PDB file of C-alpha atoms in Angstrom:
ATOM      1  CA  UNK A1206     -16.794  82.979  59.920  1.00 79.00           C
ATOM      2  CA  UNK A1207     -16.477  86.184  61.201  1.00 84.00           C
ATOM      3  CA  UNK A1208     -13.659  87.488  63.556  1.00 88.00           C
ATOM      4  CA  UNK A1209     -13.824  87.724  67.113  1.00 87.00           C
ATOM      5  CA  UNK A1210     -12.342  90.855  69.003  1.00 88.00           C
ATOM      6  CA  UNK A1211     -10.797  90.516  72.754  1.00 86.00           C
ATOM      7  CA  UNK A1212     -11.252  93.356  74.958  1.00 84.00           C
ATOM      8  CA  UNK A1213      -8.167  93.904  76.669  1.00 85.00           C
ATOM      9  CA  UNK A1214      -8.410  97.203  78.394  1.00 89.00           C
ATOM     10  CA  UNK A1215     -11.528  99.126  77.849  1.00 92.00           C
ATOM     11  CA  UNK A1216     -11.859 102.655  79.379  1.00 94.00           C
ATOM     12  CA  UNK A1217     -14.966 104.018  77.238  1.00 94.00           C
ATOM     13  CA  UNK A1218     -18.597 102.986  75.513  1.00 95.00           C
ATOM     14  CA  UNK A1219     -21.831 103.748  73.702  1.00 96.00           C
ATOM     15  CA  UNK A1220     -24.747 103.581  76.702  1.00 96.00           C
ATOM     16  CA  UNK A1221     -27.816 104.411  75.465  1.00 96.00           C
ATOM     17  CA  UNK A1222     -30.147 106.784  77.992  1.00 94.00           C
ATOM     18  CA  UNK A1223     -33.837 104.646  77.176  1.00 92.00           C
ATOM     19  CA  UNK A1224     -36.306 106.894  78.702  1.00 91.00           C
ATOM     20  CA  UNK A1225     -34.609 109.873  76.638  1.00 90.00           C
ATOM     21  CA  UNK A1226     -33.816 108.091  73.524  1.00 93.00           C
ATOM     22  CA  UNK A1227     -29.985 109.381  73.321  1.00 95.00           C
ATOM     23  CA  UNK A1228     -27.101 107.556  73.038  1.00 96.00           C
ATOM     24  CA  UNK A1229     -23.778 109.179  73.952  1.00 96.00           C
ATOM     25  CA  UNK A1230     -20.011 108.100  74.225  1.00 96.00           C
ATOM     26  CA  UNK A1231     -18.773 108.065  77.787  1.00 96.00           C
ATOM     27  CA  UNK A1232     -16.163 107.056  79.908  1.00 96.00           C
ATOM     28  CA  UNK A1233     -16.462 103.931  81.817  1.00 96.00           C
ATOM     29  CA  UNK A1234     -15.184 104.655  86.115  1.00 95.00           C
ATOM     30  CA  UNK A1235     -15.922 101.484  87.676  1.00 95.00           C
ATOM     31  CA  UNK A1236     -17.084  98.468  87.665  1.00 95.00           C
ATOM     32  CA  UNK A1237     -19.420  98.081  90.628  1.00 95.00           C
ATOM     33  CA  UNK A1238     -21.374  95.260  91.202  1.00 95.00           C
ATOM     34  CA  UNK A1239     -21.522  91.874  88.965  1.00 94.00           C
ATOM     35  CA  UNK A1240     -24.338  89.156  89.679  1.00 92.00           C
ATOM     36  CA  UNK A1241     -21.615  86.488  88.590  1.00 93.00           C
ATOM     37  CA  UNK A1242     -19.217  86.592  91.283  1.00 93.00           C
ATOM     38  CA  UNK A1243     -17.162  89.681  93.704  1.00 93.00           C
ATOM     39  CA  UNK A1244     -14.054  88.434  92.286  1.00 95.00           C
ATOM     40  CA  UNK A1245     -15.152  90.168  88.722  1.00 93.00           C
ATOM     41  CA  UNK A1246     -15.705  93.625  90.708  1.00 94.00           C
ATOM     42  CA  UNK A1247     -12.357  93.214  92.681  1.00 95.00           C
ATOM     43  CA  UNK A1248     -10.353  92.778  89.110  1.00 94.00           C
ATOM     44  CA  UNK A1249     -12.776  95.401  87.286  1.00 93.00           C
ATOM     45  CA  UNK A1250     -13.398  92.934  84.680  1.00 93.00           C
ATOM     46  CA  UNK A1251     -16.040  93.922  82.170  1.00 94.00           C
ATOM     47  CA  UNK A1252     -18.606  91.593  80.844  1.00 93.00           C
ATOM     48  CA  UNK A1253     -21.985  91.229  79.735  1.00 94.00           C
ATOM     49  CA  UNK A1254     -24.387  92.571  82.503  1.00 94.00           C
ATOM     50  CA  UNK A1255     -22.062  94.087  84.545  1.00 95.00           C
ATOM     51  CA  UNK A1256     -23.046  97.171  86.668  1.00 96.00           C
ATOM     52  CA  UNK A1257     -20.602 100.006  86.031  1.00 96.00           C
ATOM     53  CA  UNK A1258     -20.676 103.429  87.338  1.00 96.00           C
ATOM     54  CA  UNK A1259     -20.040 105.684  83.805  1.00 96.00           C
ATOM     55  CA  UNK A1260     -19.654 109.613  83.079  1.00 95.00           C
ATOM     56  CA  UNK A1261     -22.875 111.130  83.468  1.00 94.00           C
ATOM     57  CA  UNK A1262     -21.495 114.459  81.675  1.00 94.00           C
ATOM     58  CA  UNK A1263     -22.059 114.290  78.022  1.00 94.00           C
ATOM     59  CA  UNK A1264     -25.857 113.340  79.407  1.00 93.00           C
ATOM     60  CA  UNK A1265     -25.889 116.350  81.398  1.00 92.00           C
ATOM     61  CA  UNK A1266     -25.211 118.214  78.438  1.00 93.00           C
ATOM     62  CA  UNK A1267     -27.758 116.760  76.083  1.00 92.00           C
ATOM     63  CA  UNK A1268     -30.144 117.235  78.642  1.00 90.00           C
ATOM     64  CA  UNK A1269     -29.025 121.063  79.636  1.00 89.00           C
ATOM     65  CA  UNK A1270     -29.206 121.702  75.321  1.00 89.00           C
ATOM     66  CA  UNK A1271     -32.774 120.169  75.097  1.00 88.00           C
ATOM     67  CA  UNK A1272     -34.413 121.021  78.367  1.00 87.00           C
ATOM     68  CA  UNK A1273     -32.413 124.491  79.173  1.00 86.00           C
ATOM     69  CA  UNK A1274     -32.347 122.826  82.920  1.00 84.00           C
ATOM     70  CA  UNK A1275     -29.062 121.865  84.564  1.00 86.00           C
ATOM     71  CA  UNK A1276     -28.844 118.628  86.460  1.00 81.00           C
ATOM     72  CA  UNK A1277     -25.789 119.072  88.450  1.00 76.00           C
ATOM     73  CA  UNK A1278     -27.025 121.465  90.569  1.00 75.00           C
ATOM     74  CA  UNK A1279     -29.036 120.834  93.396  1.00 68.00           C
ATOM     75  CA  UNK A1280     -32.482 123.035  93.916  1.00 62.00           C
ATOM     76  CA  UNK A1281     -31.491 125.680  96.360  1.00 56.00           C
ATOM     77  CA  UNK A1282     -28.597 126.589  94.926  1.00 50.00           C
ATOM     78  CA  UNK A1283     -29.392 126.930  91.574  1.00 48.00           C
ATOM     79  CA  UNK A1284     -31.180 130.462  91.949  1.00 51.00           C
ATOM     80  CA  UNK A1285     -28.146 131.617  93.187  1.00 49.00           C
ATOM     81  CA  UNK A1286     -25.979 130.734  91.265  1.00 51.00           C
ATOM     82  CA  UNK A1287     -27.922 131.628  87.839  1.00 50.00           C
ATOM     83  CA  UNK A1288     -27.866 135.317  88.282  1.00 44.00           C
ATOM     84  CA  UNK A1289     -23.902 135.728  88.675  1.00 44.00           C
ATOM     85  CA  UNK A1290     -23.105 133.595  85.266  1.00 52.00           C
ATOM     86  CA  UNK A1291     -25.335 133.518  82.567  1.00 56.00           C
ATOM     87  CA  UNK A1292     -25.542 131.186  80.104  1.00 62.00           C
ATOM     88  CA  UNK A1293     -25.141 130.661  76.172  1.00 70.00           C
ATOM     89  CA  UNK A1294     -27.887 133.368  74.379  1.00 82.00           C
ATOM     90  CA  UNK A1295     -30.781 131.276  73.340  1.00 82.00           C
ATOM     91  CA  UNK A1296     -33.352 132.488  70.840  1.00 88.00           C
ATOM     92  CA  UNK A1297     -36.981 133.197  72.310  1.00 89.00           C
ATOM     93  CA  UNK A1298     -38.114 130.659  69.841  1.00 90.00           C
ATOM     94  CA  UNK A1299     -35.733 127.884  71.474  1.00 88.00           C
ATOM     95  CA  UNK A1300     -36.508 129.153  74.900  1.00 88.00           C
ATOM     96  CA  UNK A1301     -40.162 128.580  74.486  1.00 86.00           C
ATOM     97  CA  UNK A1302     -39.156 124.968  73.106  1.00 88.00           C
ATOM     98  CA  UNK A1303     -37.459 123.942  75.737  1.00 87.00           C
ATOM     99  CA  UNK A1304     -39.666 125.514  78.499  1.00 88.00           C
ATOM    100  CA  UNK A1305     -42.671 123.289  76.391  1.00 88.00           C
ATOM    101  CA  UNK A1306     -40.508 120.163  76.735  1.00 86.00           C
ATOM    102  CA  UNK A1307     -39.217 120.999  80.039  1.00 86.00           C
ATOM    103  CA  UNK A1308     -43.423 121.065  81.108  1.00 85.00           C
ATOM    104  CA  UNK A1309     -43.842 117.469  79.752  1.00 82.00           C
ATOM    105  CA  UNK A1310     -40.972 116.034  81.407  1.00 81.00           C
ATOM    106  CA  UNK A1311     -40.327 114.141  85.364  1.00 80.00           C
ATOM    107  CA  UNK A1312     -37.018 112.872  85.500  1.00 83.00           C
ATOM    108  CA  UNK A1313     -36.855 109.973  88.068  1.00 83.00           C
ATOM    109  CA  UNK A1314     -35.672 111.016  91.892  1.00 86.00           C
ATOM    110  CA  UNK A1315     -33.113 108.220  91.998  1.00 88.00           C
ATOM    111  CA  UNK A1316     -31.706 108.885  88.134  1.00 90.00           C
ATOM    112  CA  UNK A1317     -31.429 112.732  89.386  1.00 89.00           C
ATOM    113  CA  UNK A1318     -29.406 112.003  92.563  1.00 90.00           C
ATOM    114  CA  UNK A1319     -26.987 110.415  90.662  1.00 92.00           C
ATOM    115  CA  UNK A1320     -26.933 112.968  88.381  1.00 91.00           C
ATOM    116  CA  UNK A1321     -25.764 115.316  91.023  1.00 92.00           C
ATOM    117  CA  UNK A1322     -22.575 113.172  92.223  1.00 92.00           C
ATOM    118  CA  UNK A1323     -21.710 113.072  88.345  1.00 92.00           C
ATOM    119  CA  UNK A1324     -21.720 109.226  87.988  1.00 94.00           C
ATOM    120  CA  UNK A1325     -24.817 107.513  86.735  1.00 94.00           C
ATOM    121  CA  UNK A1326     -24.591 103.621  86.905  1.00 96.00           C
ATOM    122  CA  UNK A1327     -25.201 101.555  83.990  1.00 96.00           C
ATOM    123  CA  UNK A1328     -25.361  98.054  82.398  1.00 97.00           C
ATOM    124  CA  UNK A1329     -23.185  96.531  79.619  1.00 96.00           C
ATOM    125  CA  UNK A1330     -25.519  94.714  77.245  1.00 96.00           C
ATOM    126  CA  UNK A1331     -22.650  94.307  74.715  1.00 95.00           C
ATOM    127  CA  UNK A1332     -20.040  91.160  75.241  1.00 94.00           C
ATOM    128  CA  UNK A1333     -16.630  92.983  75.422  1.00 92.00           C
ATOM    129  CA  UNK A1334     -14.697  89.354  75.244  1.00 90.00           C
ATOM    130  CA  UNK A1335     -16.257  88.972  71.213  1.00 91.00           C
ATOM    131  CA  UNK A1336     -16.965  92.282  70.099  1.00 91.00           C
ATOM    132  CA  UNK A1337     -13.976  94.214  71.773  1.00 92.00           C
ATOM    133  CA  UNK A1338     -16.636  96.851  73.162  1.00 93.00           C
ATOM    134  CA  UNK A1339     -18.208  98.159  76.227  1.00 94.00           C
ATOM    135  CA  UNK A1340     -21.505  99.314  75.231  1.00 96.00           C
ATOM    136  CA  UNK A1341     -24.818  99.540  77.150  1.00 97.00           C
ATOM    137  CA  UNK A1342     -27.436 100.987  79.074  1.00 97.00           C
ATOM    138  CA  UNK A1343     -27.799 103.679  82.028  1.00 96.00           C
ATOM    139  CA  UNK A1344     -29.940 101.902  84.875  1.00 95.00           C
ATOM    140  CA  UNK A1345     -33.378 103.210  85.617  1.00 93.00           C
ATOM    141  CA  UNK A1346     -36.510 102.645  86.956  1.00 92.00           C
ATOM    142  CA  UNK A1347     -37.420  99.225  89.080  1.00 94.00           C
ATOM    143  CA  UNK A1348     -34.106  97.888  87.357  1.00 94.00           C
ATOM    144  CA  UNK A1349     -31.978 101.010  89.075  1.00 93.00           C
ATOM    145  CA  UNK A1350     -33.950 100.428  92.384  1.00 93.00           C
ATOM    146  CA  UNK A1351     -33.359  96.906  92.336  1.00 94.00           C
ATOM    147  CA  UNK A1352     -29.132  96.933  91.988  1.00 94.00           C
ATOM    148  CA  UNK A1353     -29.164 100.422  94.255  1.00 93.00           C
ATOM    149  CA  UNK A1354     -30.506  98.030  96.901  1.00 93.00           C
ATOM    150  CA  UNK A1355     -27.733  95.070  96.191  1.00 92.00           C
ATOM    151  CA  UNK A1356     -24.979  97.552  96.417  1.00 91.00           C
ATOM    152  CA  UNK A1357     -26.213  98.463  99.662  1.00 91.00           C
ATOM    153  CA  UNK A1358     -25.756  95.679 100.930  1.00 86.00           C
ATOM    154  CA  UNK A1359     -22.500  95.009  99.873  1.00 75.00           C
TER     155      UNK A1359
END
């Protein structure tokens, strides 16, 4: 048969962004919840369907280059802040593009609040203990909601 890889110390992964069909490399921070058992959180052990808390800066990015809107900045602020720096010259052409897209699209209030701290959680669908990698899923929706509201308790 085939081979099996073991996951011995895993610090990044390919998590896949659904609702905006891109897939990025990040970093993997912390493992945060796991429906299994605490034990698996205390020893930051990565397996299939654990909740980790991943990089959400290569997102930010991809969203910033496609949208021309910046997610780490909270509302007030960002007026401010946009006249003292400005940003990479865009054509008119890819202006109007993005403000076209930018029209169509309603990011999620809980996805964007994580946004803003930086760290987005997300879910490994992958089984790091065969394949030897930590890939996934960032959280959203009812699915976010629903493991937002375990880790409160916690």
């Amino acid at each position: 048969g085939n081979m099996k890889y073991r996951a011995l110390r895993l610090d990044a992964g390919n998590y896949a962004w659904g609702s905006e069909n891109v897939t990025k490399k990040v970093r993997i921070l912390d493992v945060v919840y796991n429906s299994t058992s605490n034990e698996l959180v205390r020893t930051k052990t990565l397996l299939k369907n654990t909740v980790v808390q991943i990089d959400a800066h290569p997102f930010m990015q991809f969203y910033q280059k496609k949208y021309g809107q910046d997610l780490g900045k909270k509302k007030k602020g960002a007026a401010g802040e946009k006249t003292e720096k400005e940003e990479v010259k865009v054509s008119r052409h890819v202006l109007y593009k993005q403000k076209a897209r930018a029209a169509r699209q309603k990011l999620d209030s809980l996805l964007e609040e994580q946004f803003q701290s930086g760290r987005l959680l997300a879910c490994i669908a992958s089984r790091p203990g065969q394949c030897g990698r930590a890939d996934g899923y960032v959280l959203e929706g009812e699915e976010l909601a629903f493991y937002k509201k375990k880790l409160e308790k916690k």
